Tab-separated table of C-alpha atoms in Angstrom:
chain	number	residue	atom	x	y	z
A	6	MET	CA	-19.773	-23.202	110.205
A	7	VAL	CA	-19.183	-26.701	111.559
A	8	ALA	CA	-20.433	-27.214	115.110
A	9	PHE	CA	-17.723	-27.184	117.747
A	10	ASP	CA	-18.425	-30.761	118.856
A	11	LYS	CA	-18.337	-32.198	115.334
A	12	CYS	CA	-15.404	-33.707	113.473
A	13	GLU	CA	-15.842	-35.441	110.131
A	14	THR	CA	-12.866	-37.722	110.676
A	15	ARG	CA	-13.801	-38.804	114.229
A	16	PRO	CA	-13.946	-42.614	114.603
A	17	ALA	CA	-17.263	-44.128	115.677
A	18	HIS	CA	-15.920	-45.455	118.992
A	19	ILE	CA	-14.641	-42.004	119.983
A	20	ASP	CA	-17.984	-40.464	119.093
A	21	ALA	CA	-19.759	-43.057	121.231
A	22	ILE	CA	-17.562	-42.215	124.219
A	23	LEU	CA	-18.078	-38.477	123.836
A	24	ASN	CA	-21.849	-38.890	123.697
A	25	GLY	CA	-22.068	-41.231	126.676
A	26	LEU	CA	-21.126	-41.413	130.330
A	27	ASP	CA	-17.797	-43.049	129.495
A	28	ARG	CA	-16.367	-39.643	128.629
A	29	TYR	CA	-16.003	-39.182	132.419
A	30	ASN	CA	-14.537	-42.660	132.944
A	31	PRO	CA	-10.795	-42.453	133.769
A	32	GLU	CA	-10.267	-45.734	131.922
A	33	THR	CA	-10.967	-43.981	128.626
A	34	THR	CA	-7.870	-41.791	128.936
A	35	THR	CA	-5.745	-44.369	127.131
A	36	ILE	CA	-8.257	-44.440	124.263
A	37	PHE	CA	-8.180	-40.648	123.969
A	38	GLN	CA	-4.374	-40.662	124.164
A	39	ASP	CA	-4.179	-43.084	121.266
A	40	TYR	CA	-6.591	-40.852	119.374
A	41	VAL	CA	-4.334	-37.834	119.917
A	42	GLN	CA	-1.448	-39.812	118.451
A	43	GLN	CA	-3.630	-40.720	115.488
A	44	GLN	CA	-4.447	-37.038	114.911
A	45	CYS	CA	-0.743	-36.222	114.961
A	46	GLU	CA	-0.041	-38.854	112.347
A	47	ASP	CA	-2.898	-38.233	109.902
A	48	ARG	CA	-2.980	-34.415	110.209
A	49	THR	CA	-6.523	-34.220	111.572
A	50	PHE	CA	-7.727	-32.317	114.615
A	51	ASP	CA	-10.600	-33.058	116.980
A	52	CYS	CA	-10.773	-30.258	119.514
A	53	TYR	CA	-13.825	-31.623	121.350
A	54	ALA	CA	-12.197	-35.008	121.968
A	55	ASN	CA	-8.927	-33.394	123.038
A	56	LEU	CA	-10.731	-31.158	125.510
A	57	ALA	CA	-12.486	-34.208	126.927
A	58	LEU	CA	-9.086	-35.815	127.519
A	59	LEU	CA	-7.716	-32.700	129.224
A	60	LYS	CA	-10.820	-32.621	131.415
A	61	LEU	CA	-10.127	-36.204	132.471
A	62	TYR	CA	-6.592	-35.159	133.345
A	63	GLN	CA	-8.036	-32.301	135.375
A	64	PHE	CA	-10.185	-34.739	137.378
A	65	ASN	CA	-7.400	-37.328	137.598
A	66	PRO	CA	-4.038	-35.505	137.776
A	67	HIS	CA	-2.150	-38.750	138.345
A	68	LEU	CA	-3.108	-39.897	134.843
A	69	LEU	CA	-1.686	-36.841	133.078
A	70	GLN	CA	0.789	-37.637	130.305
A	71	PRO	CA	2.987	-34.581	129.570
A	72	ASP	CA	3.882	-35.725	126.051
A	73	THR	CA	0.212	-36.141	125.152
A	74	VAL	CA	-0.640	-32.691	126.514
A	75	THR	CA	2.121	-31.005	124.547
A	76	ASN	CA	0.992	-32.865	121.424
A	77	VAL	CA	-2.548	-31.559	121.957
A	78	LEU	CA	-1.231	-28.009	122.299
A	79	ALA	CA	1.042	-28.355	119.273
A	80	LYS	CA	-1.890	-29.631	117.206
A	81	ALA	CA	-3.982	-26.685	118.393
A	82	LEU	CA	-1.355	-24.315	116.985
A	83	THR	CA	-1.997	-25.740	113.520
A	84	VAL	CA	-5.618	-24.533	113.542
A	85	PHE	CA	-5.095	-20.943	114.642
A	86	PRO	CA	-6.760	-18.432	114.811
A	87	SER	CA	-9.431	-20.696	116.323
A	88	PRO	CA	-9.734	-20.573	120.143
A	89	ALA	CA	-8.596	-24.197	120.400
A	90	PHE	CA	-5.228	-23.423	122.019
A	91	SER	CA	-6.712	-21.108	124.655
A	92	LEU	CA	-9.434	-23.634	125.487
A	93	CYS	CA	-6.883	-26.400	125.926
A	94	LEU	CA	-4.578	-24.193	127.975
A	95	ALA	CA	-7.420	-23.258	130.326
A	96	LEU	CA	-7.844	-26.903	131.363
A	97	LEU	CA	-4.227	-27.346	132.433
A	98	PRO	CA	-3.059	-26.980	136.053
A	99	THR	CA	-2.617	-23.435	137.309
A	100	HIS	CA	1.139	-23.729	137.755
A	101	THR	CA	1.585	-24.465	134.040
A	102	GLN	CA	0.049	-21.186	132.900
A	103	PRO	CA	2.314	-18.655	131.149
A	104	PHE	CA	2.026	-16.169	134.021
A	105	PRO	CA	1.790	-17.984	137.382
A	106	THR	CA	0.346	-15.675	140.041
A	107	THR	CA	1.276	-17.362	143.323
A	108	SER	CA	4.682	-18.033	144.813
A	109	GLU	CA	3.972	-21.780	144.804
A	110	ALA	CA	3.077	-21.715	141.123
A	111	GLN	CA	6.176	-19.679	140.338
A	112	ALA	CA	8.353	-22.158	142.235
A	113	ALA	CA	6.778	-25.080	140.377
A	114	SER	CA	7.252	-23.380	137.028
A	115	GLN	CA	10.967	-23.059	137.665
A	116	THR	CA	11.502	-26.766	138.290
A	117	SER	CA	9.271	-28.515	135.762
A	118	ASP	CA	10.244	-29.406	132.190
A	119	PHE	CA	6.557	-29.903	131.454
A	120	VAL	CA	5.745	-26.360	132.531
A	121	GLU	CA	8.569	-25.001	130.400
A	122	SER	CA	7.178	-26.897	127.420
A	123	VAL	CA	3.667	-25.526	127.939
A	124	GLN	CA	4.947	-21.984	128.269
A	125	LYS	CA	7.096	-22.254	125.150
A	126	LEU	CA	4.095	-23.433	123.154
A	127	SER	CA	2.075	-20.584	124.663
A	128	ARG	CA	4.713	-18.193	123.395
A	129	LEU	CA	4.295	-19.566	119.873
A	130	SER	CA	0.521	-19.208	120.166
A	131	THR	CA	0.855	-15.569	121.229
A	132	LEU	CA	3.075	-14.798	118.243
A	133	LEU	CA	0.639	-16.402	115.818
A	134	GLU	CA	-2.410	-14.731	117.312
A	135	SER	CA	-0.703	-11.331	117.144
A	136	ALA	CA	0.346	-11.927	113.516
A	137	GLN	CA	4.056	-11.738	114.350
A	138	TYR	CA	4.819	-14.428	111.808
A	139	THR	CA	8.495	-13.636	111.220
A	140	GLN	CA	9.103	-13.688	114.971
A	141	PHE	CA	7.183	-16.966	115.214
A	142	TRP	CA	9.541	-18.723	112.799
A	143	SER	CA	12.666	-17.264	114.356
A	144	THR	CA	11.463	-18.350	117.801
A	145	LEU	CA	10.552	-21.821	116.549
A	146	ASN	CA	14.041	-22.221	115.071
A	147	SER	CA	15.853	-20.722	118.053
A	148	ASP	CA	15.663	-23.687	120.425
A	149	ASP	CA	15.889	-27.438	119.857
A	150	LEU	CA	13.155	-27.901	122.457
A	151	TYR	CA	10.637	-26.461	120.001
A	152	ALA	CA	11.643	-29.120	117.488
A	153	ASP	CA	11.131	-31.801	120.129
A	154	LEU	CA	7.710	-30.403	121.079
A	155	THR	CA	6.445	-30.461	117.502
A	156	ALA	CA	8.250	-33.598	116.301
A	157	ASP	CA	5.230	-35.882	116.765
A	158	VAL	CA	2.933	-33.611	114.731
A	159	ALA	CA	3.291	-34.657	111.107
A	160	GLY	CA	3.623	-31.681	108.783
A	161	PHE	CA	3.562	-29.153	111.641
A	162	GLU	CA	5.398	-26.399	109.769
A	163	GLU	CA	3.414	-26.971	106.585
A	164	LEU	CA	0.099	-26.834	108.422
A	165	VAL	CA	1.042	-23.603	110.196
A	166	ARG	CA	2.340	-22.131	106.956
A	167	ILE	CA	-1.012	-22.816	105.280
A	168	ARG	CA	-2.908	-21.175	108.150
A	169	ILE	CA	-0.685	-18.099	107.910
A	170	ALA	CA	-1.352	-17.934	104.167
A	171	VAL	CA	-5.094	-18.107	104.812
A	172	GLU	CA	-4.914	-15.169	107.213
A	173	VAL	CA	-2.722	-13.168	104.815
A	174	GLY	CA	-5.212	-13.842	102.035
A	175	LYS	CA	-7.979	-12.334	104.155
A	176	THR	CA	-6.080	-9.072	104.532
A	177	PHE	CA	-4.059	-8.415	101.384
A	178	ARG	CA	-4.703	-8.304	97.665
A	179	SER	CA	-1.074	-7.578	96.861
A	180	ILE	CA	1.969	-8.254	98.997
A	181	ALA	CA	5.707	-7.942	98.454
A	182	ALA	CA	7.325	-11.303	97.806
A	183	ASP	CA	10.159	-10.536	100.233
A	184	SER	CA	7.693	-9.950	103.071
A	185	LEU	CA	5.743	-13.099	102.294
A	186	GLU	CA	8.951	-15.148	102.262
A	187	GLN	CA	9.604	-14.078	105.847
A	188	TRP	CA	6.030	-14.599	107.001
A	189	LEU	CA	5.865	-18.100	105.543
A	190	ASP	CA	9.512	-18.958	106.224
A	191	VAL	CA	9.895	-20.009	102.608
A	192	ARG	CA	13.396	-19.318	101.338
A	193	GLY	CA	13.989	-18.596	97.683
A	194	ARG	CA	11.749	-17.065	95.073
A	195	GLU	CA	11.294	-20.359	93.244
A	196	ALA	CA	10.055	-22.133	96.399
A	197	LEU	CA	7.759	-19.223	97.216
A	198	SER	CA	6.318	-19.143	93.701
A	199	LYS	CA	5.593	-22.857	93.847
A	200	PHE	CA	3.893	-22.566	97.243
A	201	VAL	CA	1.647	-19.621	96.393
A	202	ALA	CA	0.681	-21.155	93.038
A	203	ASP	CA	0.143	-24.774	94.072
A	204	VAL	CA	-1.170	-24.321	97.620
A	205	CYS	CA	-2.763	-20.874	97.640
A	206	GLY	CA	-3.766	-20.377	94.030
A	207	TRP	CA	-2.196	-16.909	93.984
A	208	LYS	CA	-0.229	-15.298	91.156
A	209	VAL	CA	3.363	-14.109	91.091
A	210	ASP	CA	3.753	-10.719	89.435
A	211	GLY	CA	7.428	-9.781	89.493
A	212	ASP	CA	8.306	-8.849	93.062
A	213	ALA	CA	4.673	-8.891	94.157
A	214	ILE	CA	2.194	-11.629	94.962
A	215	ARG	CA	-1.361	-11.008	93.780
A	216	VAL	CA	-4.160	-12.427	95.904
A	217	PRO	CA	-7.506	-12.950	94.176
A	218	THR	CA	-10.431	-10.976	95.511
A	219	ASN	CA	-12.439	-12.736	98.179
A	220	LYS	CA	-15.160	-11.727	100.601
A	221	GLU	CA	-12.577	-10.833	103.259
A	222	ASN	CA	-10.115	-8.680	101.293
A	223	GLU	CA	-12.574	-7.057	98.891
A	224	ALA	CA	-12.849	-3.289	99.274
A	225	ARG	CA	-16.513	-2.443	99.724
A	226	SER	CA	-18.152	0.892	100.325
A	227	GLU	CA	-20.655	0.972	103.135
A	228	VAL	CA	-23.500	3.435	103.268
A	229	LYS	CA	-25.039	4.071	106.635
A	230	SER	CA	-28.256	5.972	107.080
A	231	GLU	CA	-29.872	7.171	110.255
A	232	ARG	CA	-33.507	7.949	110.808
A	233	VAL	CA	-33.929	11.035	112.957
A	234	GLY	CA	-37.523	11.905	113.798
A	235	VAL	CA	-38.968	14.939	115.542
A	236	ASP	CA	-40.250	12.695	118.328
A	237	MET	CA	-36.637	11.963	119.283
A	238	PHE	CA	-36.187	15.639	120.189
A	239	GLY	CA	-39.496	15.955	122.030
A	240	ARG	CA	-37.890	16.224	125.414
A	241	VAL	CA	-35.436	18.879	124.261
A	242	ILE	CA	-38.180	20.964	122.675
A	243	ARG	CA	-40.369	20.617	125.756
A	244	ARG	CA	-37.585	21.795	128.036
A	245	GLY	CA	-37.254	24.901	125.909
A	246	PHE	CA	-40.777	25.979	126.866
A	247	GLU	CA	-40.495	25.151	130.525
A	248	GLN	CA	-40.196	28.028	132.999
A	249	ALA	CA	-36.938	28.298	134.856
A	250	ALA	CA	-37.242	27.335	138.519
């Protein structure tokens, strides 16, 4: 597994900042913001760098750029089920959280477009994490705001669709084509067949999709054995010979 602070596509100047004292320098926020935009354009994701930017925002609230934050969260959705979204969300101001606990936070959440955006993205994250894929797509398509929030992320739907397919492939060896169409939001049998063949490497078998065996979906028998020695019952046996008080 790749270390959390590593990213193969990270530019050298970003790596230098992250490994030096400049990562706490407010002047580097613009550099990190440009890097977020680069990730959106080239379909990469650097969680460690994005968290560093959100930490700078936490220390310097006046520097916070709502569009950059929502782009970070939208990018984090494309790498589920990693904890990236939750980690990013935890660094945002309290009043932006999905369930504000104080009256002040609740009042702020009712008046801020930024808070509404964060909470809508949190809703999408919850649906993905709970494997409610059909509901995820219907929610994503239900409001133009979702389209605005993900517009800067190149290939957002495709990236999420691939992640869903990966999770499905860990669970199933055979799945009804109709169900998979809904989970992937791929309409039409021809489009579905092309996706599962070209992207997933799966086979179409009539109305079913066959997933090759892998280490996650393979049925394996597990034999458990327990060693029970007499010494483990020593106390019980000893009590049997003790005189009642």
